[in-house]
Amino acid sequence: MPGGPRFGRCMLALVSLLVLQLRAQGILTVGITYVTEAVDKGAVCLDGSPPAYHFSEGSGSGINSWLVHFEGGGWCHNTISCISRRDTRSGSSNHMEKEFNFSGILTNEQPFNPDFYNWNRIRVRYCDGSSYTGDVEEVDPVTNLHFRGARVFQAIIQNLLSRGMKNAENAIISGCSAGGLTSILHCDQFRAVLPSGAKVKCLSDAGYFVNANDISGAPHIEEYFSQVVATHGSAKNLPASCTSRMEPSLCFFPQNAVEQIQTPIFFLNSAHDSWQIRNILAPSVSDPQGIWNICKNNLQKCSPEQLIIIQDFTNKFLAALRKGSRSPYNGMFIDGCYVHCQSEGQGAWLENASPMIDNTALKLNLLLQTIAKAVGDWYYDRNPIQRKIDSAYPCNSNFI
C-alpha cells in the first residue's frame, strides 16, 4: 500500500518538479485573498459572497509599483443568465480556485516579464457579471442575486490601498475581455485614488468591443449591452462624460467612452478577435443552422464570402478603434491572430513565438516588437508613441 516516508519523499519530489516546470514557463502559483470586510458594505458577488483576488507581493525596485489586473468572463444580461452564473466561480467566491497560476504580465520571472516582474501584481476575480458597473440596492429573496459590481470595484481598490497601494509610485489597471472593458470604464477612477505624483496608466486586453450589426443585420450586441446595463443598474456608474451625451448603454462600448478618458490607455487587441467574431458578428441567434460554425472555429476554413464579411467587420473595428483613441498618450498593439486575450498567457506575452509587429520594419524583419516590449516601452516612455497595427491573418508568428 502506498504510504510511509518513502511515498512522502516521492510526492514531495514530484511537487518540486512541477514547481520547477511551472517556473521554467514563467508561471507562478498564488493563493486567494477574500475581502471579507466588503460584505458589510454590500460589496459582494452575485450570490452575496465576498469578492476575492490573488496577490503576489512586489520586491526590490518594484516595491511601490502596482499592477491590478481584472480577469474576464463575459456578462449576464437578465435574471436567467445571472442565475446561471450565481453558483459558479463567475458569480461566487465560494466556487473559486484557492490558487491561481500567474503568467504573462503577472509572472515574477524577469526573462518572461522584464518590466513588471517585481511589481505588486494582483489578479482580481470576476464575480459580478457587469464589468464592475452594477449597483442595485434591492435583492430579490427568490433569486438572491446581488448586482453590486461597482461596490466590489471600490472595495477591492480600498483594500489594496490599505495594503500599500496608497504609496504607489507606478501603477497600471489592466484586464482581459470583460476585465479589459473594466480597465477602460474605470481608468480615470483608478487614477483618482492614487497619489498625484504617481505614474498611472491603463491597459485593455481584448476589451475594445465594437458596436456592429451581426450577419443578419441585427444590432445584437447593442441590444445585449443595453440589457446588461438595465439589469445591473449600471447607468450611474458609467463615465459621466459619455452618459451626458448619449444613451448609457452605448457607453458600454469603448468607442463612445474613451475619447473623454484623461488617463493614458494602451489597447491590446486582435483585429480578428475570436470572441467578437463568434459573438458579435456571427452569434448563434443569427445563425440557427450553424452555417458559420466551421468558419468560427478556424478562419482558414471560411468561404470566400465569409472572409469578405469578416474583413468588413475588421475594418469597422479598426475604424472604431482609431475614432476612440486619438489621444497622443494612448498606445496600441493590434495583431492579426485569431485569439481573445494575449497578456495573461506567456505564449502571447513574451516567448520565442510571440506575436511581433512593427509598422515600419515588418517586411524587413527588423526591430520587431513583442507585446511585452511594446507595453513596457509605452508605459515607461522609452518610446511613448506605440501604435502598432498589423491586421493580416494569420498573424506574423507561430502563435495562432
mmCIF file of C-alpha atoms in Angstrom:
data_model
loop_
_atom_site.group_PDB
_atom_site.id
_atom_site.type_symbol
_atom_site.label_atom_id
_atom_site.label_comp_id
_atom_site.label_asym_id
_atom_site.label_seq_id
_atom_site.Cartn_x
_atom_site.Cartn_y
_atom_site.Cartn_z
ATOM 1 C CA MET A 1 0.000 0.000 0.000
ATOM 2 C CA PRO A 2 1.278 3.489 -0.728
ATOM 3 C CA GLY A 3 2.368 5.406 2.332
ATOM 4 C CA GLY A 4 5.229 5.944 4.690
ATOM 5 C CA PRO A 5 8.283 8.219 4.458
ATOM 6 C CA ARG A 6 9.348 6.905 1.044
ATOM 7 C CA PHE A 7 5.974 7.695 -0.500
ATOM 8 C CA GLY A 8 6.059 11.126 1.106
ATOM 9 C CA ARG A 9 9.511 11.836 -0.311
ATOM 10 C CA CYS A 10 8.351 10.761 -3.777
ATOM 11 C CA MET A 11 5.331 13.053 -3.625
ATOM 12 C CA LEU A 12 7.491 15.945 -2.438
ATOM 13 C CA ALA A 13 9.890 15.321 -5.318
ATOM 14 C CA LEU A 14 7.013 15.313 -7.816
ATOM 15 C CA VAL A 15 5.600 18.554 -6.418
ATOM 16 C CA SER A 16 9.057 20.150 -6.522
ATOM 17 C CA LEU A 17 9.486 19.036 -10.135
ATOM 18 C CA LEU A 18 6.110 20.516 -11.062
ATOM 19 C CA VAL A 19 7.026 23.822 -9.425
ATOM 20 C CA LEU A 20 10.314 23.903 -11.354
ATOM 21 C CA GLN A 21 8.488 23.160 -14.613
ATOM 22 C CA LEU A 22 5.989 25.975 -13.974
ATOM 23 C CA ARG A 23 8.813 28.394 -13.172
ATOM 24 C CA ALA A 24 10.584 27.394 -16.369
ATOM 25 C CA GLN A 25 7.452 28.509 -18.225
ATOM 26 C CA GLY A 26 7.215 31.779 -16.307
ATOM 27 C CA ILE A 27 4.277 30.555 -14.200
ATOM 28 C CA LEU A 28 3.758 31.376 -10.509
ATOM 29 C CA THR A 29 1.083 29.833 -8.252
ATOM 30 C CA VAL A 30 -0.616 32.381 -5.954
ATOM 31 C CA GLY A 31 -3.162 31.836 -3.179
ATOM 32 C CA ILE A 32 -6.524 33.581 -2.863
ATOM 33 C CA THR A 33 -7.420 36.517 -0.606
ATOM 34 C CA TYR A 34 -11.054 37.144 0.381
ATOM 35 C CA VAL A 35 -12.098 40.751 1.017
ATOM 36 C CA THR A 36 -14.416 39.851 3.884
ATOM 37 C CA GLU A 37 -14.841 43.409 5.141
ATOM 38 C CA ALA A 38 -16.574 44.242 1.849
ATOM 39 C CA VAL A 39 -19.658 42.224 2.809
ATOM 40 C CA ASP A 40 -20.759 44.803 5.416
ATOM 41 C CA LYS A 41 -20.652 47.430 2.660
ATOM 42 C CA GLY A 42 -22.822 45.336 0.361
ATOM 43 C CA ALA A 43 -19.871 44.896 -1.989
ATOM 44 C CA VAL A 44 -20.464 41.281 -2.896
ATOM 45 C CA CYS A 45 -20.531 38.762 -5.726
ATOM 46 C CA LEU A 46 -23.778 37.780 -7.431
ATOM 47 C CA ASP A 47 -24.549 35.246 -4.661
ATOM 48 C CA GLY A 48 -23.644 37.577 -1.784
ATOM 49 C CA SER A 49 -20.213 36.079 -1.099
ATOM 50 C CA PRO A 50 -17.172 38.341 -0.575
ATOM 51 C CA PRO A 51 -15.038 39.440 -3.538
ATOM 52 C CA ALA A 52 -11.560 37.978 -3.886
ATOM 53 C CA TYR A 53 -8.201 38.409 -5.546
ATOM 54 C CA HIS A 54 -4.758 36.801 -5.800
ATOM 55 C CA PHE A 55 -1.810 38.928 -4.665
ATOM 56 C CA SER A 56 1.897 38.458 -5.424
ATOM 57 C CA GLU A 57 3.949 40.956 -3.456
ATOM 58 C CA GLY A 58 6.463 43.211 -5.148
ATOM 59 C CA SER A 59 10.142 43.355 -4.313
ATOM 60 C CA GLY A 60 13.243 45.469 -4.824
ATOM 61 C CA SER A 61 12.707 48.359 -7.214
ATOM 62 C CA GLY A 62 9.075 47.280 -7.692
ATOM 63 C CA ILE A 63 8.019 47.567 -4.054
ATOM 64 C CA ASN A 64 5.945 50.709 -4.755
ATOM 65 C CA SER A 65 4.712 49.658 -8.184
ATOM 66 C CA TRP A 66 1.269 48.089 -8.589
ATOM 67 C CA LEU A 67 -0.381 46.138 -11.396
ATOM 68 C CA VAL A 68 -4.072 45.443 -10.750
ATOM 69 C CA HIS A 69 -5.404 43.019 -13.340
ATOM 70 C CA PHE A 70 -9.112 42.231 -13.710
ATOM 71 C CA GLU A 71 -9.975 38.854 -15.181
ATOM 72 C CA GLY A 72 -12.643 38.420 -17.842
ATOM 73 C CA GLY A 73 -15.679 36.215 -18.167
ATOM 74 C CA GLY A 74 -18.425 37.919 -20.155
ATOM 75 C CA TRP A 75 -21.569 39.391 -18.623
ATOM 76 C CA CYS A 76 -25.049 38.348 -17.552
ATOM 77 C CA HIS A 77 -27.873 40.350 -19.092
ATOM 78 C CA ASN A 78 -31.041 39.141 -17.340
ATOM 79 C CA THR A 79 -32.204 37.168 -14.317
ATOM 80 C CA ILE A 80 -31.904 33.794 -16.032
ATOM 81 C CA SER A 81 -28.334 34.315 -17.250
ATOM 82 C CA CYS A 82 -27.266 35.769 -13.895
ATOM 83 C CA ILE A 83 -28.717 32.796 -12.024
ATOM 84 C CA SER A 84 -26.693 30.514 -14.290
ATOM 85 C CA ARG A 85 -23.525 32.308 -13.096
ATOM 86 C CA ARG A 86 -24.536 32.746 -9.456
ATOM 87 C CA ASP A 87 -23.371 29.361 -8.168
ATOM 88 C CA THR A 88 -20.183 29.160 -10.227
ATOM 89 C CA ARG A 89 -16.785 30.814 -9.911
ATOM 90 C CA SER A 90 -18.154 33.568 -12.181
ATOM 91 C CA GLY A 91 -20.691 34.578 -9.552
ATOM 92 C CA SER A 92 -19.433 33.314 -6.221
ATOM 93 C CA SER A 93 -16.091 33.332 -4.405
ATOM 94 C CA ASN A 94 -17.237 30.109 -2.728
ATOM 95 C CA HIS A 95 -16.594 28.330 -6.027
ATOM 96 C CA MET A 96 -13.296 29.964 -6.979
ATOM 97 C CA GLU A 97 -9.997 28.098 -7.121
ATOM 98 C CA LYS A 98 -7.946 28.618 -3.964
ATOM 99 C CA GLU A 99 -4.796 29.047 -6.038
ATOM 100 C CA PHE A 100 -4.188 30.586 -9.437
ATOM 101 C CA ASN A 101 -1.277 30.382 -11.852
ATOM 102 C CA PHE A 102 0.271 33.740 -12.745
ATOM 103 C CA SER A 103 1.927 34.001 -16.150
ATOM 104 C CA GLY A 104 2.416 36.606 -18.856
ATOM 105 C CA ILE A 105 2.125 40.119 -17.467
ATOM 106 C CA LEU A 106 1.617 38.657 -13.972
ATOM 107 C CA THR A 107 4.649 36.378 -13.734
ATOM 108 C CA ASN A 108 7.527 37.142 -11.368
ATOM 109 C CA GLU A 109 10.199 35.781 -13.715
ATOM 110 C CA GLN A 110 12.232 38.632 -15.244
ATOM 111 C CA PRO A 111 13.027 36.885 -18.568
ATOM 112 C CA PHE A 112 9.314 36.413 -19.187
ATOM 113 C CA ASN A 113 8.107 39.785 -17.883
ATOM 114 C CA PRO A 114 11.065 42.211 -17.869
ATOM 115 C CA ASP A 115 9.226 45.424 -16.988
ATOM 116 C CA PHE A 116 6.694 44.293 -14.367
ATOM 117 C CA TYR A 117 8.103 41.075 -12.858
ATOM 118 C CA ASN A 118 8.888 42.583 -9.437
ATOM 119 C CA TRP A 119 5.809 44.802 -9.106
ATOM 120 C CA ASN A 120 2.970 44.065 -6.736
ATOM 121 C CA ARG A 121 0.763 42.020 -9.065
ATOM 122 C CA ILE A 122 -2.915 41.373 -8.366
ATOM 123 C CA ARG A 123 -5.422 39.302 -10.293
ATOM 124 C CA VAL A 124 -8.955 40.335 -9.299
ATOM 125 C CA ARG A 125 -11.506 37.552 -9.615
ATOM 126 C CA TYR A 126 -14.631 38.402 -11.623
ATOM 127 C CA CYS A 127 -17.924 37.586 -9.937
ATOM 128 C CA ASP A 128 -20.431 40.358 -10.695
ATOM 129 C CA GLY A 129 -21.183 39.981 -14.421
ATOM 130 C CA SER A 130 -21.236 43.710 -15.242
ATOM 131 C CA SER A 131 -17.576 44.736 -15.637
ATOM 132 C CA TYR A 132 -17.913 46.261 -12.166
ATOM 133 C CA THR A 133 -20.599 48.785 -13.104
ATOM 134 C CA GLY A 134 -23.716 47.456 -11.357
ATOM 135 C CA ASP A 135 -25.300 48.785 -8.177
ATOM 136 C CA VAL A 136 -28.851 47.782 -7.293
ATOM 137 C CA GLU A 137 -29.792 48.053 -3.619
ATOM 138 C CA GLU A 138 -32.705 45.629 -3.654
ATOM 139 C CA VAL A 139 -32.044 41.888 -3.518
ATOM 140 C CA ASP A 140 -34.800 39.554 -4.695
ATOM 141 C CA PRO A 141 -35.159 36.917 -1.940
ATOM 142 C CA VAL A 142 -36.241 34.361 -4.535
ATOM 143 C CA THR A 143 -33.106 34.615 -6.710
ATOM 144 C CA ASN A 144 -30.695 36.040 -4.096
ATOM 145 C CA LEU A 145 -28.974 37.955 -6.884
ATOM 146 C CA HIS A 146 -26.789 40.867 -5.821
ATOM 147 C CA PHE A 147 -25.992 43.397 -8.553
ATOM 148 C CA ARG A 148 -23.135 45.217 -6.814
ATOM 149 C CA GLY A 149 -20.205 45.293 -9.229
ATOM 150 C CA ALA A 150 -19.407 48.991 -8.723
ATOM 151 C CA ARG A 151 -19.219 48.477 -4.961
ATOM 152 C CA VAL A 152 -16.969 45.463 -5.463
ATOM 153 C CA PHE A 153 -14.559 47.566 -7.516
ATOM 154 C CA GLN A 154 -14.416 50.228 -4.813
ATOM 155 C CA ALA A 155 -13.956 47.658 -2.031
ATOM 156 C CA ILE A 156 -11.119 45.911 -3.875
ATOM 157 C CA ILE A 157 -9.316 49.176 -4.549
ATOM 158 C CA GLN A 158 -9.742 50.365 -0.940
ATOM 159 C CA ASN A 159 -8.383 47.065 0.333
ATOM 160 C CA LEU A 160 -5.326 47.344 -1.915
ATOM 161 C CA LEU A 161 -4.752 50.950 -0.855
ATOM 162 C CA SER A 162 -4.612 49.740 2.749
ATOM 163 C CA ARG A 163 -2.052 47.114 1.734
ATOM 164 C CA GLY A 164 0.335 49.732 0.425
ATOM 165 C CA MET A 165 -1.036 50.913 -2.907
ATOM 166 C CA LYS A 166 -1.653 54.325 -1.312
ATOM 167 C CA ASN A 167 2.121 54.803 -1.628
ATOM 168 C CA ALA A 168 2.251 53.790 -5.283
ATOM 169 C CA GLU A 169 4.847 55.451 -7.477
ATOM 170 C CA ASN A 170 3.876 53.419 -10.563
ATOM 171 C CA ALA A 171 0.520 51.775 -11.254
ATOM 172 C CA ILE A 172 -1.418 50.067 -14.014
ATOM 173 C CA ILE A 173 -5.002 48.891 -14.080
ATOM 174 C CA SER A 174 -5.329 46.147 -16.663
ATOM 175 C CA GLY A 175 -7.725 43.397 -17.621
ATOM 176 C CA CYS A 176 -8.727 40.817 -20.187
ATOM 177 C CA SER A 177 -12.038 40.768 -22.087
ATOM 178 C CA ALA A 178 -14.758 41.939 -19.674
ATOM 179 C CA GLY A 179 -11.831 42.861 -17.439
ATOM 180 C CA GLY A 180 -10.322 44.811 -20.330
ATOM 181 C CA LEU A 181 -13.559 46.752 -20.558
ATOM 182 C CA THR A 182 -13.315 47.281 -16.782
ATOM 183 C CA SER A 183 -9.887 48.865 -17.173
ATOM 184 C CA ILE A 184 -11.342 51.324 -19.705
ATOM 185 C CA LEU A 185 -14.532 52.241 -17.863
ATOM 186 C CA HIS A 186 -12.727 52.634 -14.510
ATOM 187 C CA CYS A 187 -9.479 54.078 -15.839
ATOM 188 C CA ASP A 188 -9.909 57.638 -14.560
ATOM 189 C CA GLN A 189 -11.475 56.405 -11.324
ATOM 190 C CA PHE A 190 -8.394 54.286 -10.646
ATOM 191 C CA ARG A 191 -6.143 57.277 -11.324
ATOM 192 C CA ALA A 192 -8.133 59.468 -8.962
ATOM 193 C CA VAL A 193 -7.444 57.388 -5.828
ATOM 194 C CA LEU A 194 -3.660 57.212 -6.285
ATOM 195 C CA PRO A 195 -1.011 59.792 -5.344
ATOM 196 C CA SER A 196 -0.956 62.783 -7.665
ATOM 197 C CA GLY A 197 2.728 62.243 -8.444
ATOM 198 C CA ALA A 198 2.371 58.584 -9.399
ATOM 199 C CA LYS A 199 2.751 57.387 -12.994
ATOM 200 C CA VAL A 200 -0.652 55.771 -13.645
ATOM 201 C CA LYS A 201 -1.796 54.212 -16.902
ATOM 202 C CA CYS A 202 -4.383 51.699 -18.089
ATOM 203 C CA LEU A 203 -4.120 48.583 -20.252
ATOM 204 C CA SER A 204 -7.100 46.990 -22.000
ATOM 205 C CA ASP A 205 -6.535 43.491 -23.375
ATOM 206 C CA ALA A 206 -9.286 42.336 -25.769
ATOM 207 C CA GLY A 207 -11.670 44.821 -24.172
ATOM 208 C CA TYR A 208 -12.400 47.062 -27.153
ATOM 209 C CA PHE A 209 -15.803 45.654 -28.063
ATOM 210 C CA VAL A 210 -17.178 47.255 -31.204
ATOM 211 C CA ASN A 211 -20.793 48.215 -31.857
ATOM 212 C CA ALA A 212 -21.574 46.489 -35.148
ATOM 213 C CA ASN A 213 -24.533 44.611 -36.596
ATOM 214 C CA ASP A 214 -24.377 40.830 -36.868
ATOM 215 C CA ILE A 215 -24.525 38.774 -40.091
ATOM 216 C CA SER A 216 -28.310 39.085 -40.177
ATOM 217 C CA GLY A 217 -28.106 42.875 -39.980
ATOM 218 C CA ALA A 218 -29.463 42.981 -36.416
ATOM 219 C CA PRO A 219 -27.862 45.123 -33.665
ATOM 220 C CA HIS A 220 -27.416 42.060 -31.440
ATOM 221 C CA ILE A 221 -24.540 43.309 -29.271
ATOM 222 C CA GLU A 222 -26.133 46.743 -28.812
ATOM 223 C CA GLU A 223 -29.327 45.138 -27.532
ATOM 224 C CA TYR A 224 -27.333 42.754 -25.331
ATOM 225 C CA PHE A 225 -25.293 45.526 -23.688
ATOM 226 C CA SER A 226 -28.478 47.523 -23.182
ATOM 227 C CA GLN A 227 -29.908 44.595 -21.219
ATOM 228 C CA VAL A 228 -26.703 44.281 -19.171
ATOM 229 C CA VAL A 229 -26.860 47.957 -18.204
ATOM 230 C CA ALA A 230 -30.566 47.756 -17.335
ATOM 231 C CA THR A 231 -30.267 44.547 -15.311
ATOM 232 C CA HIS A 232 -27.344 45.755 -13.211
ATOM 233 C CA GLY A 233 -28.378 49.391 -12.845
ATOM 234 C CA SER A 234 -25.081 50.352 -14.460
ATOM 235 C CA ALA A 235 -26.012 53.725 -15.956
ATOM 236 C CA LYS A 236 -24.937 55.784 -12.958
ATOM 237 C CA ASN A 237 -21.520 54.117 -12.851
ATOM 238 C CA LEU A 238 -20.541 54.587 -16.489
ATOM 239 C CA PRO A 239 -18.338 57.566 -17.430
ATOM 240 C CA ALA A 240 -20.458 60.690 -16.990
ATOM 241 C CA SER A 241 -18.625 62.372 -19.856
ATOM 242 C CA CYS A 242 -20.250 59.775 -22.108
ATOM 243 C CA THR A 243 -23.674 59.294 -20.493
ATOM 244 C CA SER A 244 -24.247 63.062 -20.653
ATOM 245 C CA ARG A 245 -24.072 62.803 -24.449
ATOM 246 C CA MET A 246 -25.852 59.544 -25.322
ATOM 247 C CA GLU A 247 -27.825 56.593 -24.034
ATOM 248 C CA PRO A 248 -25.946 55.000 -21.118
ATOM 249 C CA SER A 249 -25.931 51.560 -22.713
ATOM 250 C CA LEU A 250 -23.951 52.964 -25.648
ATOM 251 C CA CYS A 251 -21.266 53.998 -23.164
ATOM 252 C CA PHE A 252 -20.547 50.323 -22.570
ATOM 253 C CA PHE A 253 -18.820 50.477 -25.952
ATOM 254 C CA PRO A 254 -15.252 51.840 -25.671
ATOM 255 C CA GLN A 255 -15.546 53.702 -28.973
ATOM 256 C CA ASN A 256 -18.037 56.038 -27.289
ATOM 257 C CA ALA A 257 -16.263 56.424 -23.952
ATOM 258 C CA VAL A 258 -12.502 56.592 -24.451
ATOM 259 C CA GLU A 259 -12.226 59.989 -26.137
ATOM 260 C CA GLN A 260 -13.114 61.685 -22.849
ATOM 261 C CA ILE A 261 -10.903 59.500 -20.630
ATOM 262 C CA GLN A 262 -7.947 61.531 -19.389
ATOM 263 C CA THR A 263 -5.603 58.767 -18.182
ATOM 264 C CA PRO A 264 -3.402 57.155 -20.885
ATOM 265 C CA ILE A 265 -4.658 53.787 -22.152
ATOM 266 C CA PHE A 266 -2.951 51.048 -24.132
ATOM 267 C CA PHE A 267 -5.210 48.910 -26.336
ATOM 268 C CA LEU A 268 -4.030 45.347 -26.902
ATOM 269 C CA ASN A 269 -6.369 43.557 -29.282
ATOM 270 C CA SER A 270 -6.606 41.280 -32.254
ATOM 271 C CA ALA A 271 -8.160 42.812 -35.321
ATOM 272 C CA HIS A 272 -9.799 39.386 -35.757
ATOM 273 C CA ASP A 273 -10.792 38.962 -32.120
ATOM 274 C CA SER A 274 -12.206 35.438 -31.834
ATOM 275 C CA TRP A 275 -14.831 36.326 -29.211
ATOM 276 C CA GLN A 276 -16.118 39.278 -31.201
ATOM 277 C CA ILE A 277 -16.368 37.302 -34.439
ATOM 278 C CA ARG A 278 -18.161 34.459 -32.659
ATOM 279 C CA ASN A 279 -20.484 36.582 -30.533
ATOM 280 C CA ILE A 280 -20.859 39.993 -32.178
ATOM 281 C CA LEU A 281 -20.523 39.245 -35.877
ATOM 282 C CA ALA A 282 -21.912 35.698 -36.016
ATOM 283 C CA PRO A 283 -23.739 34.866 -32.769
ATOM 284 C CA SER A 284 -25.727 31.633 -32.693
ATOM 285 C CA VAL A 285 -29.012 33.542 -32.622
ATOM 286 C CA SER A 286 -28.266 34.948 -36.090
ATOM 287 C CA ASP A 287 -27.049 31.604 -37.445
ATOM 288 C CA PRO A 288 -29.619 28.996 -36.339
ATOM 289 C CA GLN A 289 -28.480 26.465 -38.956
ATOM 290 C CA GLY A 290 -24.839 26.721 -37.854
ATOM 291 C CA ILE A 291 -23.517 27.719 -41.276
ATOM 292 C CA TRP A 292 -20.748 29.742 -39.605
ATOM 293 C CA ASN A 293 -19.670 27.116 -37.069
ATOM 294 C CA ILE A 294 -16.735 25.728 -39.065
ATOM 295 C CA CYS A 295 -15.552 29.198 -40.067
ATOM 296 C CA LYS A 296 -15.726 30.498 -36.481
ATOM 297 C CA ASN A 297 -13.548 27.624 -35.283
ATOM 298 C CA ASN A 298 -10.902 28.135 -37.972
ATOM 299 C CA LEU A 299 -10.744 31.185 -40.202
ATOM 300 C CA GLN A 300 -8.690 29.236 -42.719
ATOM 301 C CA LYS A 301 -11.811 27.159 -43.423
ATOM 302 C CA CYS A 302 -14.084 30.114 -44.108
ATOM 303 C CA SER A 303 -15.659 30.510 -47.527
ATOM 304 C CA PRO A 304 -14.626 33.471 -49.723
ATOM 305 C CA GLU A 305 -17.973 35.104 -48.947
ATOM 306 C CA GLN A 306 -17.459 34.677 -45.205
ATOM 307 C CA LEU A 307 -13.952 36.124 -45.413
ATOM 308 C CA ILE A 308 -15.318 39.237 -47.111
ATOM 309 C CA ILE A 309 -17.822 39.674 -44.279
ATOM 310 C CA ILE A 310 -15.102 39.164 -41.670
ATOM 311 C CA GLN A 311 -12.838 41.693 -43.371
ATOM 312 C CA ASP A 312 -15.660 44.228 -43.376
ATOM 313 C CA PHE A 313 -16.121 43.604 -39.641
ATOM 314 C CA THR A 314 -12.375 44.042 -39.107
ATOM 315 C CA ASN A 315 -12.481 47.357 -40.965
ATOM 316 C CA LYS A 316 -15.318 48.540 -38.710
ATOM 317 C CA PHE A 317 -13.332 47.518 -35.646
ATOM 318 C CA LEU A 318 -10.233 49.398 -36.808
ATOM 319 C CA ALA A 319 -12.283 52.485 -37.672
ATOM 320 C CA ALA A 320 -13.916 52.438 -34.232
ATOM 321 C CA LEU A 321 -10.530 51.962 -32.581
ATOM 322 C CA ARG A 322 -8.996 54.936 -34.398
ATOM 323 C CA LYS A 323 -12.037 57.100 -33.670
ATOM 324 C CA GLY A 324 -11.896 56.407 -29.960
ATOM 325 C CA SER A 325 -8.153 56.525 -29.355
ATOM 326 C CA ARG A 326 -6.913 59.787 -30.800
ATOM 327 C CA SER A 327 -5.085 60.890 -27.668
ATOM 328 C CA PRO A 328 -1.324 61.114 -28.334
ATOM 329 C CA TYR A 329 -0.766 59.497 -24.932
ATOM 330 C CA ASN A 330 -2.626 56.313 -25.836
ATOM 331 C CA GLY A 331 -0.960 53.310 -27.410
ATOM 332 C CA MET A 332 -2.000 50.140 -29.189
ATOM 333 C CA PHE A 333 -0.789 46.758 -30.396
ATOM 334 C CA ILE A 334 -3.245 45.302 -32.904
ATOM 335 C CA ASP A 335 -2.266 41.992 -34.482
ATOM 336 C CA GLY A 336 -3.959 39.528 -36.815
ATOM 337 C CA CYS A 337 -4.032 36.492 -34.533
ATOM 338 C CA TYR A 338 -7.394 34.742 -34.157
ATOM 339 C CA VAL A 339 -7.357 34.956 -30.364
ATOM 340 C CA HIS A 340 -9.066 36.634 -27.436
ATOM 341 C CA CYS A 341 -6.777 37.989 -24.669
ATOM 342 C CA GLN A 342 -2.992 37.990 -25.026
ATOM 343 C CA SER A 343 -1.487 39.476 -21.853
ATOM 344 C CA GLU A 344 -2.253 36.667 -19.407
ATOM 345 C CA GLY A 345 -0.645 33.777 -21.284
ATOM 346 C CA GLN A 346 3.104 33.514 -21.653
ATOM 347 C CA GLY A 347 2.865 32.301 -25.253
ATOM 348 C CA ALA A 348 1.443 35.591 -26.469
ATOM 349 C CA TRP A 349 3.000 37.978 -23.949
ATOM 350 C CA LEU A 350 6.680 37.080 -24.343
ATOM 351 C CA GLU A 351 8.130 33.903 -25.790
ATOM 352 C CA ASN A 352 10.101 32.995 -28.888
ATOM 353 C CA ALA A 353 6.931 32.532 -30.943
ATOM 354 C CA SER A 354 5.001 35.506 -29.539
ATOM 355 C CA PRO A 355 3.253 37.853 -31.996
ATOM 356 C CA MET A 356 5.639 40.562 -33.186
ATOM 357 C CA ILE A 357 4.871 43.608 -35.282
ATOM 358 C CA ASP A 358 6.361 46.914 -36.302
ATOM 359 C CA ASN A 359 4.711 49.000 -38.999
ATOM 360 C CA THR A 360 7.988 50.451 -40.240
ATOM 361 C CA ALA A 361 10.083 47.315 -40.314
ATOM 362 C CA LEU A 362 7.805 44.302 -40.632
ATOM 363 C CA LYS A 363 8.730 43.410 -44.200
ATOM 364 C CA LEU A 364 12.426 43.808 -43.475
ATOM 365 C CA ASN A 365 12.150 41.586 -40.383
ATOM 366 C CA LEU A 366 13.839 44.297 -38.332
ATOM 367 C CA LEU A 367 13.054 45.834 -34.959
ATOM 368 C CA LEU A 368 10.119 43.515 -34.400
ATOM 369 C CA GLN A 369 8.305 44.109 -31.125
ATOM 370 C CA THR A 370 6.642 41.649 -28.793
ATOM 371 C CA ILE A 371 3.571 42.667 -26.845
ATOM 372 C CA ALA A 372 5.602 42.818 -23.635
ATOM 373 C CA LYS A 373 8.155 45.210 -25.158
ATOM 374 C CA ALA A 374 5.516 47.441 -26.740
ATOM 375 C CA VAL A 375 3.610 47.796 -23.458
ATOM 376 C CA GLY A 376 6.798 48.366 -21.442
ATOM 377 C CA ASP A 377 8.172 50.954 -23.867
ATOM 378 C CA TRP A 378 4.855 52.796 -23.812
ATOM 379 C CA TYR A 379 4.441 52.718 -20.035
ATOM 380 C CA TYR A 380 7.968 53.869 -19.243
ATOM 381 C CA ASP A 381 8.014 56.426 -22.081
ATOM 382 C CA ARG A 382 11.035 54.778 -23.675
ATOM 383 C CA ASN A 383 9.109 55.022 -26.914
ATOM 384 C CA PRO A 384 5.792 56.617 -25.928
ATOM 385 C CA ILE A 385 4.306 56.636 -29.446
ATOM 386 C CA GLN A 386 3.320 52.993 -29.642
ATOM 387 C CA ARG A 387 0.694 52.448 -32.341
ATOM 388 C CA LYS A 388 1.446 49.082 -33.872
ATOM 389 C CA ILE A 389 -1.097 47.613 -36.269
ATOM 390 C CA ASP A 390 -0.668 44.535 -38.422
ATOM 391 C CA SER A 391 -4.116 43.073 -39.009
ATOM 392 C CA ALA A 392 -3.150 40.490 -41.635
ATOM 393 C CA TYR A 393 -4.308 36.948 -40.912
ATOM 394 C CA PRO A 394 -2.747 34.632 -39.936
ATOM 395 C CA CYS A 395 -0.603 36.627 -37.540
ATOM 396 C CA ASN A 396 3.078 37.008 -38.253
ATOM 397 C CA SER A 397 4.390 34.387 -35.841
ATOM 398 C CA ASN A 398 3.816 30.774 -34.917
ATOM 399 C CA PHE A 399 1.183 31.911 -32.446
ATOM 400 C CA ILE A 400 -2.322 31.480 -33.921
#
